[in-house]
Amino acid sequence: MSRRIAALIVAAGRGQRAGGELPKQYASLDTSGTAALARAVDAFRAVPLVDTVQVVIHPDDAALYRQAVGERRLPPPVAGGATRQQSVLAGLEALAVDPPAIVLIHDAARPFVSRLTIAQVIAALAVDDAAIAAAPVADTLKQADADGCVAATTDRAGLWQAQTPQGFRFSAILAAHRVAAGADLTDDAAVAEAAGIRVRLVPDDRDNFKITSATDLVRARLVAAGTASPDVRCGHGFDTHRLEPAGESGRALMLCGVAVPAPWILLGHSDADVGLHALADALFGARGDGDIGAHFPPSDPQWRGAASEHFVRSAAERCRADGFAIAAADVTLICEQPRVGPYRAEMRAAVAGMLSIDVARVSVKATTTEGLGALGRGEGIGALATATLVRRHAG
Ligand code: MG
């Protein structure tokens, strides 16, 4: 079956004005390494009306291309020429082997083209022979003199910035490009105009900018971060400590950072706050960062009698250092005695303080085991905890 609509993505530029060692279309926009080119490809593949996506690359960039497109199944890339115009012509000639009815020509350095813009350009081609994404000039335009000062103010009325995609009837734009070969035209609409083709302007949104400068690349990474799915992690922790009579120890029964009046204490190397130990393990677990024993070995005398609050604060700090916010912490204490209810609010507030988060994000609950097992016999106290971490970018 003949393809109806082809996208031709031009990624053959050498431009390294955006900084770094890579041509800008291969610059990664997020920490998982998604290249601008891959985002542009995905934008067109997400539009069901687009039947095929053909990329034109610089002959030296085959390895970069393979890395950028990854598992995406695309036709083999076409080698471009020395100029953008030559690269587009090479792409059109490759498509001409099985010519589509319509071609949408797009710059790989515009990774944020929206599906709506692509669809609107396609829709315009139902009526017009050519249609391009474009934005009306919003800023006042100044003519500069040789000194870098304003020589004149130019009327911006009726002025537009041409973007891509630029859509055409395939046979017409191929013929126009063949005729224009050797000219120095900076977009395909200019090639069409030279051939007398009327070009429709399709208003676009401001995210469809072209990555040209280092500042553009920073902006692109901010836009990519804003559109990315958040990185969400959940960790759980479990702990038990044995109870013994408080006797003359002078120690308090510590639960979730609160000294609970009771005739017993929890046995342990630190203050044995079983709820905080489970919570620290949940925080470490969410990031695959070992456990409380690895970070605070019981064999280390500095943790003898230590306040477990220190372990939780340290675990939370490590999360924040990785860019994570703690979205929720939930602790369940498992015991027959003491009664936790009267201290729950105080425990929640204490844990929220250690985590530096709103108390609404902290839960402390308690349950019994209905008298079953060692915890049911009151020989110790157990605790379960979960921690949910969120950050805006994937790592
Ligand atoms: Mg413990």
CSV table of C-alpha atoms and ligand atoms in Angstrom, one decimal:
chain,number,residue,atom,x,y,z
A,1,MET,CA,0.0,0.0,0.0
A,2,SER,CA,1.3,3.4,-0.9
A,3,ARG,CA,2.2,5.6,2.0
A,4,ARG,CA,0.0,8.7,2.2
A,5,ILE,CA,1.8,11.0,4.6
A,6,ALA,CA,5.5,10.9,5.3
A,7,ALA,CA,7.5,12.9,7.9
A,8,LEU,CA,11.0,13.9,6.8
A,9,ILE,CA,13.1,14.8,9.8
A,10,VAL,CA,16.2,16.7,9.0
A,11,ALA,CA,19.0,15.9,11.4
A,12,ALA,CA,22.1,16.4,9.2
A,13,GLY,CA,23.3,19.7,10.6
A,14,ARG,CA,26.8,20.0,12.2
A,15,GLY,CA,25.8,23.0,14.2
A,16,GLN,CA,27.4,22.9,17.6
A,17,ARG,CA,26.6,26.4,18.6
A,18,ALA,CA,24.5,25.0,21.5
A,19,GLY,CA,27.7,24.0,23.1
A,20,GLY,CA,29.1,20.6,24.1
A,21,GLU,CA,30.6,18.1,21.7
A,22,LEU,CA,27.4,16.8,20.0
A,23,PRO,CA,25.4,18.3,17.2
A,24,LYS,CA,22.4,19.8,18.9
A,25,GLN,CA,19.9,17.3,17.6
A,26,TYR,CA,21.7,14.6,19.5
A,27,ALA,CA,21.9,16.5,22.8
A,28,SER,CA,20.1,14.7,25.5
A,29,LEU,CA,17.3,16.6,27.0
A,30,ASP,CA,16.8,14.5,30.2
A,31,THR,CA,18.8,12.3,32.5
A,32,SER,CA,17.6,9.2,30.7
A,33,GLY,CA,19.4,10.5,27.6
A,34,THR,CA,16.4,11.1,25.3
A,35,ALA,CA,17.9,13.1,22.4
A,36,ALA,CA,16.1,16.0,20.7
A,37,LEU,CA,15.9,13.9,17.5
A,38,ALA,CA,14.2,11.1,19.4
A,39,ARG,CA,11.6,13.4,20.8
A,40,ALA,CA,10.9,14.9,17.3
A,41,VAL,CA,10.6,11.4,15.9
A,42,ASP,CA,8.2,10.4,18.6
A,43,ALA,CA,6.0,13.4,18.1
A,44,PHE,CA,5.3,12.4,14.5
A,45,ARG,CA,5.0,8.7,15.3
A,46,ALA,CA,2.3,9.7,17.8
A,47,VAL,CA,0.1,11.1,15.0
A,48,PRO,CA,-1.9,8.2,13.4
A,49,LEU,CA,-2.2,10.1,10.1
A,50,VAL,CA,1.6,9.9,9.7
A,51,ASP,CA,2.5,6.7,7.9
A,52,THR,CA,6.3,6.8,8.0
A,53,VAL,CA,9.1,8.8,9.5
A,54,GLN,CA,12.3,9.2,7.5
A,55,VAL,CA,15.3,10.8,9.1
A,56,VAL,CA,18.2,12.5,7.2
A,57,ILE,CA,21.5,12.4,9.0
A,58,HIS,CA,25.1,13.5,8.5
A,59,PRO,CA,27.1,10.6,7.1
A,60,ASP,CA,29.4,10.7,10.1
A,61,ASP,CA,26.5,10.4,12.6
A,62,ALA,CA,25.4,6.8,12.0
A,63,ALA,CA,26.4,5.7,15.5
A,64,LEU,CA,24.8,8.8,17.2
A,65,TYR,CA,21.7,8.1,15.2
A,66,ARG,CA,21.5,4.5,16.3
A,67,GLN,CA,22.0,5.5,19.9
A,68,ALA,CA,19.3,8.3,19.6
A,69,VAL,CA,16.6,6.2,18.0
A,70,GLY,CA,17.3,3.1,20.1
A,71,GLU,CA,14.5,0.4,19.6
A,72,ARG,CA,12.3,2.6,17.5
A,73,ARG,CA,11.7,0.9,14.2
A,74,LEU,CA,12.4,3.4,11.4
A,75,PRO,CA,13.5,3.1,7.7
A,76,PRO,CA,17.3,3.3,7.4
A,77,PRO,CA,18.5,6.9,7.6
A,78,VAL,CA,19.3,8.8,4.5
A,79,ALA,CA,22.7,10.6,4.2
A,80,GLY,CA,22.3,14.3,3.9
A,81,GLY,CA,24.4,16.9,2.1
A,82,ALA,CA,26.5,19.9,2.9
A,83,THR,CA,23.6,22.3,3.4
A,84,ARG,CA,20.1,21.9,4.9
A,85,GLN,CA,18.6,22.4,1.4
A,86,GLN,CA,20.8,19.6,0.0
A,87,SER,CA,19.8,17.3,2.9
A,88,VAL,CA,16.1,17.9,2.4
A,89,LEU,CA,16.5,17.1,-1.4
A,90,ALA,CA,18.4,13.9,-0.5
A,91,GLY,CA,15.5,12.9,1.8
A,92,LEU,CA,12.9,13.7,-0.8
A,93,GLU,CA,14.7,11.7,-3.5
A,94,ALA,CA,14.8,8.7,-1.0
A,95,LEU,CA,11.1,9.0,-0.4
A,96,ALA,CA,10.5,9.3,-4.2
A,97,VAL,CA,11.2,5.5,-4.5
A,98,ASP,CA,7.7,5.0,-3.0
A,99,PRO,CA,6.3,8.5,-3.1
A,100,PRO,CA,3.8,9.6,-0.4
A,101,ALA,CA,1.0,12.1,-1.3
A,102,ILE,CA,2.2,14.5,1.4
A,103,VAL,CA,5.5,15.2,3.1
A,104,LEU,CA,5.9,17.0,6.4
A,105,ILE,CA,9.5,18.4,6.6
A,106,HIS,CA,10.7,19.0,10.1
A,107,ASP,CA,13.9,20.1,11.9
A,108,ALA,CA,15.2,17.6,14.4
A,109,ALA,CA,16.2,20.6,16.6
A,110,ARG,CA,12.6,21.3,17.3
A,111,PRO,CA,11.8,18.5,19.7
A,112,PHE,CA,8.7,19.9,21.2
A,113,VAL,CA,6.4,20.1,18.2
A,114,SER,CA,3.0,19.2,19.4
A,115,ARG,CA,0.7,16.6,17.9
A,116,LEU,CA,-1.9,19.3,17.5
A,117,THR,CA,0.4,21.4,15.4
A,118,ILE,CA,1.3,18.4,13.2
A,119,ALA,CA,-2.4,17.6,12.8
A,120,GLN,CA,-3.3,21.3,12.0
A,121,VAL,CA,-0.6,21.4,9.3
A,122,ILE,CA,-2.0,18.2,7.8
A,123,ALA,CA,-5.5,19.6,8.0
A,124,ALA,CA,-4.5,22.8,6.2
A,125,LEU,CA,-3.1,20.6,3.3
A,126,ALA,CA,-6.7,19.4,2.6
A,127,VAL,CA,-7.3,22.9,1.2
A,128,ASP,CA,-3.9,24.5,0.6
A,129,ASP,CA,-0.9,23.1,-1.4
A,130,ALA,CA,1.5,24.1,1.3
A,131,ALA,CA,1.2,24.9,5.0
A,132,ILE,CA,3.8,25.7,7.6
A,133,ALA,CA,3.8,26.0,11.4
A,134,ALA,CA,4.6,29.6,12.2
A,135,ALA,CA,4.3,32.1,15.1
A,136,PRO,CA,3.3,35.8,14.7
A,137,VAL,CA,6.2,38.1,15.8
A,138,ALA,CA,5.3,39.2,19.3
A,139,ASP,CA,8.3,41.4,20.1
A,140,THR,CA,8.9,44.8,18.7
A,141,LEU,CA,11.5,44.6,15.9
A,142,LYS,CA,14.5,46.9,15.8
A,143,GLN,CA,16.8,47.6,12.9
A,144,ALA,CA,20.4,47.8,14.2
A,145,ASP,CA,23.1,50.2,13.0
A,146,ALA,CA,26.8,49.2,12.6
A,147,ASP,CA,27.4,50.3,16.2
A,148,GLY,CA,24.8,47.9,17.7
A,149,CYS,CA,22.3,50.7,18.4
A,150,VAL,CA,18.8,51.1,17.2
A,151,ALA,CA,18.6,52.6,13.7
A,152,ALA,CA,14.9,52.2,13.2
A,153,THR,CA,11.8,50.4,14.6
A,154,THR,CA,10.3,48.0,12.1
A,155,ASP,CA,6.5,47.5,11.9
A,156,ARG,CA,5.9,43.9,13.0
A,157,ALA,CA,2.3,43.8,11.7
A,158,GLY,CA,1.9,40.8,9.4
A,159,LEU,CA,5.3,39.4,10.3
A,160,TRP,CA,5.6,35.7,11.2
A,161,GLN,CA,8.5,33.4,12.3
A,162,ALA,CA,8.5,30.3,10.1
A,163,GLN,CA,8.9,27.1,12.0
A,164,THR,CA,8.5,23.4,11.1
A,165,PRO,CA,6.8,21.1,10.2
A,166,GLN,CA,6.3,22.5,6.7
A,167,GLY,CA,3.9,20.4,4.7
A,168,PHE,CA,3.6,20.0,1.0
A,169,ARG,CA,2.2,17.9,-1.8
A,170,PHE,CA,5.1,15.6,-2.3
A,171,SER,CA,5.5,15.7,-6.1
A,172,ALA,CA,5.3,19.5,-6.0
A,173,ILE,CA,8.0,20.1,-3.4
A,174,LEU,CA,10.3,17.5,-4.9
A,175,ALA,CA,10.1,19.3,-8.2
A,176,ALA,CA,10.6,22.7,-6.6
A,177,HIS,CA,13.6,21.4,-4.7
A,178,ARG,CA,15.2,19.9,-7.8
A,179,VAL,CA,14.8,23.3,-9.5
A,180,ALA,CA,16.1,25.2,-6.5
A,181,ALA,CA,19.2,23.0,-6.0
A,182,GLY,CA,22.2,25.3,-5.7
A,183,ALA,CA,20.2,28.2,-4.3
A,184,ASP,CA,20.7,29.2,-0.7
A,185,LEU,CA,17.3,29.0,0.8
A,186,THR,CA,16.9,28.5,4.6
A,187,ASP,CA,13.5,26.8,4.7
A,188,ASP,CA,11.3,24.6,2.4
A,189,ALA,CA,8.6,27.2,2.2
A,190,ALA,CA,11.1,29.5,0.5
A,191,VAL,CA,11.7,26.7,-2.0
A,192,ALA,CA,7.9,26.4,-2.6
A,193,GLU,CA,7.5,30.1,-2.8
A,194,ALA,CA,10.2,30.3,-5.5
A,195,ALA,CA,8.1,27.7,-7.4
A,196,GLY,CA,5.0,29.9,-7.1
A,197,ILE,CA,3.3,27.6,-4.5
A,198,ARG,CA,1.0,29.5,-2.1
A,199,VAL,CA,2.0,28.7,1.5
A,200,ARG,CA,-0.6,28.8,4.4
A,201,LEU,CA,0.6,29.9,7.8
A,202,VAL,CA,-0.6,27.7,10.7
A,203,PRO,CA,-0.3,29.4,14.1
A,204,ASP,CA,1.8,27.4,16.5
A,205,ASP,CA,2.6,27.4,20.2
A,206,ARG,CA,5.8,28.8,21.7
A,207,ASP,CA,7.2,25.5,22.8
A,208,ASN,CA,8.0,24.6,19.2
A,209,PHE,CA,11.3,26.5,19.4
A,210,LYS,CA,14.5,25.5,17.6
A,211,ILE,CA,17.5,24.6,19.8
A,212,THR,CA,20.3,26.8,18.4
A,213,SER,CA,22.2,28.3,21.3
A,214,ALA,CA,23.4,27.0,24.7
A,215,THR,CA,20.5,29.0,26.2
A,216,ASP,CA,18.0,27.1,24.0
A,217,LEU,CA,19.4,23.8,25.2
A,218,VAL,CA,18.9,24.9,28.8
A,219,ARG,CA,15.3,25.9,28.0
A,220,ALA,CA,14.8,22.6,26.2
A,221,ARG,CA,15.9,20.6,29.2
A,222,LEU,CA,13.6,22.7,31.4
A,223,VAL,CA,10.6,22.0,29.1
A,224,ALA,CA,11.6,18.3,28.9
A,225,ALA,CA,11.7,18.1,32.7
A,226,GLY,CA,8.3,19.8,32.9
A,227,THR,CA,6.7,17.3,30.6
A,228,ALA,CA,8.4,14.2,31.9
A,229,SER,CA,6.7,11.6,34.1
A,230,PRO,CA,7.9,12.0,37.6
A,231,ASP,CA,10.3,9.5,39.0
A,232,VAL,CA,8.4,7.8,41.9
A,233,ARG,CA,10.0,5.3,44.3
A,234,CYS,CA,8.4,3.3,47.1
A,235,GLY,CA,10.4,1.6,49.8
A,236,HIS,CA,9.4,-0.5,52.8
A,237,GLY,CA,11.0,-1.4,56.1
A,238,PHE,CA,10.4,-3.8,58.9
A,239,ASP,CA,11.9,-4.1,62.3
A,240,THR,CA,11.3,-5.7,65.7
A,241,HIS,CA,12.9,-5.1,69.1
A,242,ARG,CA,12.6,-7.1,72.3
A,243,LEU,CA,10.9,-5.5,75.3
A,244,GLU,CA,12.3,-5.7,78.8
A,245,PRO,CA,11.3,-4.1,82.1
A,246,ALA,CA,12.6,-0.6,82.4
A,247,GLY,CA,13.9,-1.3,85.9
A,248,GLU,CA,16.5,1.2,86.9
A,249,SER,CA,17.8,1.7,83.3
A,250,GLY,CA,16.6,5.4,83.3
A,251,ARG,CA,15.8,4.9,79.6
A,252,ALA,CA,12.4,5.7,78.1
A,253,LEU,CA,10.4,3.6,75.7
A,254,MET,CA,10.9,5.4,72.4
A,255,LEU,CA,8.4,5.0,69.6
A,256,CYS,CA,8.4,7.2,66.5
A,257,GLY,CA,10.6,9.8,68.3
A,258,VAL,CA,8.3,10.1,71.3
A,259,ALA,CA,9.1,9.0,74.9
A,260,VAL,CA,6.1,6.9,75.8
A,261,PRO,CA,5.5,6.4,79.6
A,262,ALA,CA,5.7,2.6,80.2
A,263,PRO,CA,7.2,0.1,82.6
A,264,TRP,CA,9.3,-1.4,79.7
A,265,ILE,CA,12.0,-0.3,77.3
A,266,LEU,CA,13.0,-1.7,73.9
A,267,LEU,CA,16.3,-3.5,73.8
A,268,GLY,CA,18.8,-2.4,71.2
A,269,HIS,CA,22.2,-0.8,70.5
A,270,SER,CA,20.7,2.6,69.9
A,271,ASP,CA,17.6,3.9,71.6
A,272,ALA,CA,15.9,1.0,69.8
A,273,ASP,CA,13.0,3.1,68.4
A,274,VAL,CA,11.6,0.4,66.3
A,275,GLY,CA,9.2,2.7,64.3
A,276,LEU,CA,12.0,5.0,63.2
A,277,HIS,CA,14.3,2.0,62.3
A,278,ALA,CA,11.6,0.7,60.0
A,279,LEU,CA,11.1,4.1,58.5
A,280,ALA,CA,14.8,4.7,57.9
A,281,ASP,CA,15.0,1.3,56.1
A,282,ALA,CA,12.0,2.3,54.0
A,283,LEU,CA,13.8,5.5,53.0
A,284,PHE,CA,17.0,3.7,52.2
A,285,GLY,CA,15.0,1.0,50.4
A,286,ALA,CA,13.2,3.4,48.1
A,287,ARG,CA,16.6,4.4,46.5
A,288,GLY,CA,18.2,1.0,46.7
A,289,ASP,CA,20.6,2.5,49.2
A,290,GLY,CA,21.3,-0.4,51.5
A,291,ASP,CA,19.8,-0.5,55.0
A,292,ILE,CA,20.1,1.0,58.4
A,293,GLY,CA,22.7,-1.6,59.5
A,294,ALA,CA,24.9,-0.8,56.5
A,295,HIS,CA,24.8,3.0,57.2
A,296,PHE,CA,24.9,2.8,61.1
A,297,PRO,CA,26.6,-0.5,62.0
A,298,PRO,CA,25.6,-1.8,65.5
A,299,SER,CA,29.3,-2.7,65.9
A,300,ASP,CA,30.2,1.0,65.8
A,301,PRO,CA,30.3,2.3,69.4
A,302,GLN,CA,29.3,5.9,68.3
A,303,TRP,CA,25.7,4.6,67.8
A,304,ARG,CA,25.4,3.2,71.4
A,305,GLY,CA,22.3,4.7,72.9
A,306,ALA,CA,22.0,7.0,69.9
A,307,ALA,CA,18.7,8.8,69.2
A,308,SER,CA,17.2,7.0,66.2
A,309,GLU,CA,15.9,10.4,64.9
A,310,HIS,CA,19.5,10.8,63.7
A,311,PHE,CA,19.1,7.7,61.4
A,312,VAL,CA,15.9,9.0,59.9
A,313,ARG,CA,17.2,12.6,59.4
A,314,SER,CA,20.3,11.2,57.7
A,315,ALA,CA,18.3,8.9,55.4
A,316,ALA,CA,16.0,11.8,54.4
A,317,GLU,CA,19.0,14.0,53.7
A,318,ARG,CA,20.4,11.4,51.3
A,319,CYS,CA,17.0,11.3,49.5
A,320,ARG,CA,17.0,15.1,49.1
A,321,ALA,CA,20.6,15.1,47.9
A,322,ASP,CA,19.5,12.8,45.0
A,323,GLY,CA,16.7,15.3,44.1
A,324,PHE,CA,13.9,13.4,45.8
A,325,ALA,CA,11.1,14.9,47.8
A,326,ILE,CA,9.5,12.7,50.4
A,327,ALA,CA,5.8,12.5,49.4
A,328,ALA,CA,4.6,10.2,52.1
A,329,ALA,CA,5.7,8.2,55.1
A,330,ASP,CA,3.5,5.6,56.7
A,331,VAL,CA,4.5,3.7,59.9
A,332,THR,CA,2.5,0.9,61.5
A,333,LEU,CA,3.5,-0.2,65.0
A,334,ILE,CA,2.6,-3.8,65.9
A,335,CYS,CA,2.2,-4.3,69.7
A,336,GLU,CA,-0.3,-5.3,72.4
A,337,GLN,CA,1.1,-2.6,74.8
A,338,PRO,CA,1.5,0.3,75.2
A,339,ARG,CA,-1.5,2.0,73.7
A,340,VAL,CA,-0.3,4.1,70.9
A,341,GLY,CA,-3.5,6.1,70.2
A,342,PRO,CA,-2.9,8.9,72.8
A,343,TYR,CA,0.6,9.6,71.3
A,344,ARG,CA,-0.2,9.3,67.6
A,345,ALA,CA,-0.5,13.0,66.9
A,346,GLU,CA,2.8,13.7,68.7
A,347,MET,CA,4.5,10.9,66.8
A,348,ARG,CA,3.2,12.2,63.4
A,349,ALA,CA,4.5,15.6,64.3
A,350,ALA,CA,7.9,14.3,65.4
A,351,VAL,CA,8.3,12.2,62.2
A,352,ALA,CA,7.2,15.1,60.0
A,353,GLY,CA,9.8,17.3,61.7
A,354,MET,CA,12.6,14.7,61.1
A,355,LEU,CA,11.6,14.4,57.4
A,356,SER,CA,11.0,18.2,57.0
A,357,ILE,CA,7.6,17.6,55.4
A,358,ASP,CA,4.0,18.5,56.2
A,359,VAL,CA,2.4,16.4,58.9
A,360,ALA,CA,-0.4,15.6,56.4
A,361,ARG,CA,2.1,13.5,54.5
A,362,VAL,CA,2.9,11.4,57.6
A,363,SER,CA,0.9,8.5,59.0
A,364,VAL,CA,1.5,6.6,62.2
A,365,LYS,CA,-0.9,3.7,62.9
A,366,ALA,CA,-0.9,0.8,65.3
A,367,THR,CA,-2.3,-2.7,65.3
A,368,THR,CA,-2.1,-5.8,67.5
A,369,THR,CA,-1.5,-9.4,66.4
A,370,GLU,CA,-4.6,-10.5,68.3
A,371,GLY,CA,-2.4,-12.1,70.9
A,372,LEU,CA,-0.7,-14.3,68.3
A,373,GLY,CA,3.0,-15.0,68.3
A,374,ALA,CA,5.9,-13.4,70.2
A,375,LEU,CA,4.6,-9.8,69.6
A,376,GLY,CA,1.1,-11.0,70.7
A,377,ARG,CA,2.7,-12.2,73.9
A,378,GLY,CA,4.2,-8.8,74.5
A,379,GLU,CA,7.7,-10.0,74.1
A,380,GLY,CA,8.6,-7.1,71.8
A,381,ILE,CA,7.3,-4.5,69.4
A,382,GLY,CA,7.4,-4.7,65.6
A,383,ALA,CA,7.0,-1.9,63.0
A,384,LEU,CA,6.3,-1.7,59.3
A,385,ALA,CA,7.0,1.4,57.3
A,386,THR,CA,6.7,2.6,53.7
A,387,ALA,CA,8.2,5.7,52.2
A,388,THR,CA,7.3,7.3,48.8
A,389,LEU,CA,9.8,9.4,47.1
A,390,VAL,CA,9.2,11.7,44.0
A,391,ARG,CA,11.5,13.7,41.8
A,392,ARG,CA,10.7,15.5,38.6
A,393,HIS,CA,13.4,13.9,36.5
A,394,ALA,CA,14.3,10.3,35.9
A,395,GLY,CA,17.7,9.2,37.1
B,1,MG,MG,16.2,-1.9,64.7
